[in-house]
mmCIF file of C-alpha atoms and ligand atoms in Angstrom:
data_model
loop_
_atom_site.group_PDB
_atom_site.id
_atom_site.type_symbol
_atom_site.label_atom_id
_atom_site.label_comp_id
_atom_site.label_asym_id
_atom_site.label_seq_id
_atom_site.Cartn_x
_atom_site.Cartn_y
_atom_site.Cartn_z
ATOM 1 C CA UNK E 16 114.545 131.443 79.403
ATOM 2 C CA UNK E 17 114.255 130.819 75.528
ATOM 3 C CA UNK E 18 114.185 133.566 73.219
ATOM 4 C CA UNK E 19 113.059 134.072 69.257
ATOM 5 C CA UNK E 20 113.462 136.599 66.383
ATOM 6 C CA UNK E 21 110.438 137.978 65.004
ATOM 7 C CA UNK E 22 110.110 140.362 62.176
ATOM 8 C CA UNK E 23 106.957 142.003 61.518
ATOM 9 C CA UNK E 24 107.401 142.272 57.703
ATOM 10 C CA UNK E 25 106.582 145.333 54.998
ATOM 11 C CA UNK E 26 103.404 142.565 54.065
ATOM 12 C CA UNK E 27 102.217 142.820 58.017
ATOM 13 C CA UNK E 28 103.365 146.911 58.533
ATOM 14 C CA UNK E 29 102.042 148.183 55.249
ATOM 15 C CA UNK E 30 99.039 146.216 55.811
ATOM 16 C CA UNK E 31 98.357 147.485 59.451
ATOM 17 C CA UNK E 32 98.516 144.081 60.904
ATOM 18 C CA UNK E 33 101.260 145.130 63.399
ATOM 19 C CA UNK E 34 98.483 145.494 66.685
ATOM 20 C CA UNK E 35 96.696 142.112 65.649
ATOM 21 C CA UNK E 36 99.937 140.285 65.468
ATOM 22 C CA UNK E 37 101.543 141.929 68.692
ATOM 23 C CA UNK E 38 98.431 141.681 70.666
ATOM 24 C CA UNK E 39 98.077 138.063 69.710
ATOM 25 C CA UNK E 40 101.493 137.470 71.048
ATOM 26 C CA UNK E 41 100.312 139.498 74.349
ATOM 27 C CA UNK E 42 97.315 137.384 74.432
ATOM 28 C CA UNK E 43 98.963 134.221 74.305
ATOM 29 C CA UNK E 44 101.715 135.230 77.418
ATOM 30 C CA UNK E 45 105.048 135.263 74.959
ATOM 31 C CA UNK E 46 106.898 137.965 76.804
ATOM 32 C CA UNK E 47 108.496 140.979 74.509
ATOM 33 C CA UNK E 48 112.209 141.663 75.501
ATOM 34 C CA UNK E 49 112.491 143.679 72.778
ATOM 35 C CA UNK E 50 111.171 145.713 69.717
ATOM 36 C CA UNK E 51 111.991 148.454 67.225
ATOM 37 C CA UNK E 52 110.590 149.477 63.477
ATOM 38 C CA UNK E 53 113.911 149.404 61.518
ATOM 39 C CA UNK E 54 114.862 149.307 57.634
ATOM 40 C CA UNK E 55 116.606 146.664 56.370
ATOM 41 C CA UNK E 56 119.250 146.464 53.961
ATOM 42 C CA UNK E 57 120.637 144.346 51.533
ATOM 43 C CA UNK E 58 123.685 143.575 53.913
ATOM 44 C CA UNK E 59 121.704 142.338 56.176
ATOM 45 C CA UNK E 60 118.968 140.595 54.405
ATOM 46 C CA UNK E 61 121.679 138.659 52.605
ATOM 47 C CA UNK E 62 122.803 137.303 55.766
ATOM 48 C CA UNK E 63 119.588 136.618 57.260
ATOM 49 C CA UNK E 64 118.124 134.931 53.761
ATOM 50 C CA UNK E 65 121.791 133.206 53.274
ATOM 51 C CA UNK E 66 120.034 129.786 52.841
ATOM 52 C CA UNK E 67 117.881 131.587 50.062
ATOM 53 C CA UNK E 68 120.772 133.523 48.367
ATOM 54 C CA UNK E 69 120.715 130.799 44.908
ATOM 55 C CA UNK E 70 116.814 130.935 44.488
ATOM 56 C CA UNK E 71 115.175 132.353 41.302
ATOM 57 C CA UNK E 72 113.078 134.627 43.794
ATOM 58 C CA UNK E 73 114.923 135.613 46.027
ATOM 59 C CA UNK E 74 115.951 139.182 44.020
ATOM 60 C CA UNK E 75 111.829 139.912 44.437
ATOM 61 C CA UNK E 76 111.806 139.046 48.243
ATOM 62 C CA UNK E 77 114.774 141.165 49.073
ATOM 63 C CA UNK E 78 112.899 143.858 47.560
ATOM 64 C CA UNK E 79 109.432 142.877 49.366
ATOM 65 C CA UNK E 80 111.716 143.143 52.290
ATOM 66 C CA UNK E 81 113.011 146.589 52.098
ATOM 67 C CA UNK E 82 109.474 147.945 50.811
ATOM 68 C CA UNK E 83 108.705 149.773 54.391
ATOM 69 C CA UNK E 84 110.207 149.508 57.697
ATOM 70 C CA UNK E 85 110.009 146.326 59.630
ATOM 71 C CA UNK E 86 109.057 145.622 63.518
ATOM 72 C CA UNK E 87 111.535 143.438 65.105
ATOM 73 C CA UNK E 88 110.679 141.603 68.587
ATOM 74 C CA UNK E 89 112.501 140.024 70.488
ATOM 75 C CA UNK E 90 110.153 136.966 72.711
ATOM 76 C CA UNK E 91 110.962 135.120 75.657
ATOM 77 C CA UNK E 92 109.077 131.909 76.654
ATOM 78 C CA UNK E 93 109.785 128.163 77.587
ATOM 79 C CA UNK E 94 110.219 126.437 74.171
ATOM 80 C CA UNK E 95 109.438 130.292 72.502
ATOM 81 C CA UNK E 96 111.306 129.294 69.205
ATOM 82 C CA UNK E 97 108.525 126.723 68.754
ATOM 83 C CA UNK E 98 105.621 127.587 70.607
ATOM 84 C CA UNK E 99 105.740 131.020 67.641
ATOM 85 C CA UNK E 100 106.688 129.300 64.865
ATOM 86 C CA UNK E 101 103.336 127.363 65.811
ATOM 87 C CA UNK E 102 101.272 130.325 65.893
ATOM 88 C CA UNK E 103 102.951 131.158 62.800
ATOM 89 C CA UNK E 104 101.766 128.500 60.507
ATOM 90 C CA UNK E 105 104.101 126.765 57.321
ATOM 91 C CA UNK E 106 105.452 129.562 55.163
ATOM 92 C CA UNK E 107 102.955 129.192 52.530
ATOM 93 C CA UNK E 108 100.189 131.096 53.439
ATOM 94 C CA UNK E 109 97.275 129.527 51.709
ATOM 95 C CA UNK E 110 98.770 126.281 53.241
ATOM 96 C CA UNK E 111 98.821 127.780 56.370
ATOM 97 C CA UNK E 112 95.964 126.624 59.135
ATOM 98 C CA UNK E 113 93.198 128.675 60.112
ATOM 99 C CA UNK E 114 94.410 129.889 63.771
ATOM 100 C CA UNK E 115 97.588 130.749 62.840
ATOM 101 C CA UNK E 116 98.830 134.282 61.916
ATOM 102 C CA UNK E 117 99.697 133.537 58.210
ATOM 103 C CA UNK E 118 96.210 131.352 57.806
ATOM 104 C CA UNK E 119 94.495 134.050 59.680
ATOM 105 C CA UNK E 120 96.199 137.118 57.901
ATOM 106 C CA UNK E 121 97.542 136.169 54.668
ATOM 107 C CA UNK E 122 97.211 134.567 51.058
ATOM 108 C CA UNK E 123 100.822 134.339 50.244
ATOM 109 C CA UNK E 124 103.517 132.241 49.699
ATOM 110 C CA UNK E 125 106.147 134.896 50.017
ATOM 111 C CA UNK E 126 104.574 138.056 51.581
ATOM 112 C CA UNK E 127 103.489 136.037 54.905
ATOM 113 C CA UNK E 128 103.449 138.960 57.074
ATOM 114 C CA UNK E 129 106.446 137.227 59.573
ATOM 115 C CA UNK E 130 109.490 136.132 60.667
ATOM 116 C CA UNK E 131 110.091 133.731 62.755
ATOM 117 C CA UNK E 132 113.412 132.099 64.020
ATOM 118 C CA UNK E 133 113.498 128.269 63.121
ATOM 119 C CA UNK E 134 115.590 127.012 65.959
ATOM 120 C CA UNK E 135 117.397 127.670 69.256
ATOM 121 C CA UNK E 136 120.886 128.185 67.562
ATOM 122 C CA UNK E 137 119.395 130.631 64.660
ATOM 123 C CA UNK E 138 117.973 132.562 67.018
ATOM 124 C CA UNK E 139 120.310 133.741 69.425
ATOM 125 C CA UNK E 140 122.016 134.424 65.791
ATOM 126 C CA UNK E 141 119.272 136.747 64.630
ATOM 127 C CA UNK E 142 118.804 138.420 67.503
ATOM 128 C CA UNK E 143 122.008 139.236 67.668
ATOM 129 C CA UNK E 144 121.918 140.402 63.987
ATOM 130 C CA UNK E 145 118.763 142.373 64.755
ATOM 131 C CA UNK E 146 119.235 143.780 68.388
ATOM 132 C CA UNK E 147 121.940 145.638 69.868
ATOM 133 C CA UNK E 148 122.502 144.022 73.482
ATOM 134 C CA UNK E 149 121.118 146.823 75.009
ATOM 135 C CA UNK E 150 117.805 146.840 73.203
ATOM 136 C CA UNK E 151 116.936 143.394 75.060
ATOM 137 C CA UNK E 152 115.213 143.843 77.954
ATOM 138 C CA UNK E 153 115.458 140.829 80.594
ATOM 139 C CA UNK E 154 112.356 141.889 83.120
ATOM 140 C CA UNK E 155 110.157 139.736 84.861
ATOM 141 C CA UNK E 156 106.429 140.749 83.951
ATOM 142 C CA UNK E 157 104.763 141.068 87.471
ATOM 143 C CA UNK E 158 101.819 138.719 85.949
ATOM 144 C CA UNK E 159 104.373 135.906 85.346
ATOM 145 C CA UNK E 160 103.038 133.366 88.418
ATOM 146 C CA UNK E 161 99.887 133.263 86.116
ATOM 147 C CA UNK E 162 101.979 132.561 82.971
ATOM 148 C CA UNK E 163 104.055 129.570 84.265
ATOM 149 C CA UNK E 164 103.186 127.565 86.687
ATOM 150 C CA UNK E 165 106.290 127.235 89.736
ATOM 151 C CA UNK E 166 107.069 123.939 88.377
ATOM 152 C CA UNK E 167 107.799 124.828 85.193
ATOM 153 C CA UNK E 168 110.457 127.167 85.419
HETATM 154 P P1 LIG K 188 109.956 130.564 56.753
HETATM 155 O O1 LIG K 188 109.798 132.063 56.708
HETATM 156 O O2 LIG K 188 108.622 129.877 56.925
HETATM 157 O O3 LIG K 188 110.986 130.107 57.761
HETATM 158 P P2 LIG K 188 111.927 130.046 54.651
HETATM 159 O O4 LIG K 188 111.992 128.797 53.824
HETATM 160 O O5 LIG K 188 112.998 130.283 55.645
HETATM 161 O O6 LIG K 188 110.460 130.088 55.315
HETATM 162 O O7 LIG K 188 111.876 131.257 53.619
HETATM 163 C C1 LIG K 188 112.053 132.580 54.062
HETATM 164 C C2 LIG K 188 111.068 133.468 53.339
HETATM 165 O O8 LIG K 188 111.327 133.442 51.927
HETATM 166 C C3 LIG K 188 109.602 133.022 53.458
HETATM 167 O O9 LIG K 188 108.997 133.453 54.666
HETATM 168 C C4 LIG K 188 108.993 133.673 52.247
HETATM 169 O O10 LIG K 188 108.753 135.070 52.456
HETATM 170 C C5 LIG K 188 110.108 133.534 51.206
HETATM 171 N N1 LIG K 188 109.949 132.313 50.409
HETATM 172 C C6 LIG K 188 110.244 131.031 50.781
HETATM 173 N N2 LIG K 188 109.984 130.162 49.793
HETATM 174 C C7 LIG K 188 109.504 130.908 48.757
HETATM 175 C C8 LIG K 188 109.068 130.570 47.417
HETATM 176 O O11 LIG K 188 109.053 129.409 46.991
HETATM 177 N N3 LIG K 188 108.661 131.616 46.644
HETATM 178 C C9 LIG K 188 108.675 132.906 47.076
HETATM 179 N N4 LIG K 188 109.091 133.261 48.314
HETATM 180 C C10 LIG K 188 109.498 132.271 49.152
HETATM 181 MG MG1 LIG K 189 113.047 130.436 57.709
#
């Protein structure tokens, strides 16, 4: 089953946001396969914000990044990469739709509370930059039958 990359950022920790956004995921039947509170680093957010590197602002978001820990998840689902970035709403947040998690939880166009992995390929990328292979967890939730229907899996 599909998976996605999720980081719970410093503007969703520091702002105790972590339960709504995590029970929202609960809610919705997204499965977690994994999750840890980590700091980033540089290193690593200059890999993970490559296609950013150039940008006037990006010197301000590394720093927004590395303000607190993060929570990293790790979702499984049919179509997970886009069913979340759904729920997560355009990367402005005043642009972002009421419903979502930024239109529901933030003002901002760069401290939007979350990652989310933007396709299939980047994901299994960022997980892997993210998660030791032994931090995913492949279980079957016993309430899955209720999640999927048999046909669709
Ligand atoms: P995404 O998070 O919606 O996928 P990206 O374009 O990949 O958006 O940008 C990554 C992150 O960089 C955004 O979530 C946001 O925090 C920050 N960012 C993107 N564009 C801007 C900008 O124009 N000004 C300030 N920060 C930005
Ligand atoms: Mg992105």
């Amino acid at each position: 089953m599909e998976k996605t990359l999720v980081l719970l950022k410093p503007s969703c920790v520091e702002r105790n946001l972590i339960g709504e956004v995590v029970g929202r995921i609960e809610r919705r039947g997204l499965i977690i396969c994994g999750m840890k509170m980590m700091m980033l680093d540089e290193k690593i957010l200059r890999e993970h914000y490559a296609h950013l590197a150039d940008k006037p602002f990006f010197p301000i978001l590394a720093q927004s990044m590395m303000a607190s820990p993060v929570v990293a998840l790790c979702l499984k689902g049919i179509d997970v990469v886009n069913v979340f970035r759904e729920m997560t709403g355009v990367t402005n947040g005043r642009k972002a739709q009421p419903g979502t998690l930024r239109g529901d939880f933030c003002v901002s166009g760069s401290l939007n509370i979350i990652h989310a992995s933007d396709s299939v390929e980047n994901a299994e990328i960022e997980i892997n930059r993210f998660f030791k292979p032994e931090e995913i967890f492949d279980y079957t939730p016993a309430n899955m039958k209720f999640i999927y229907e048999v046909d669709e899996l």
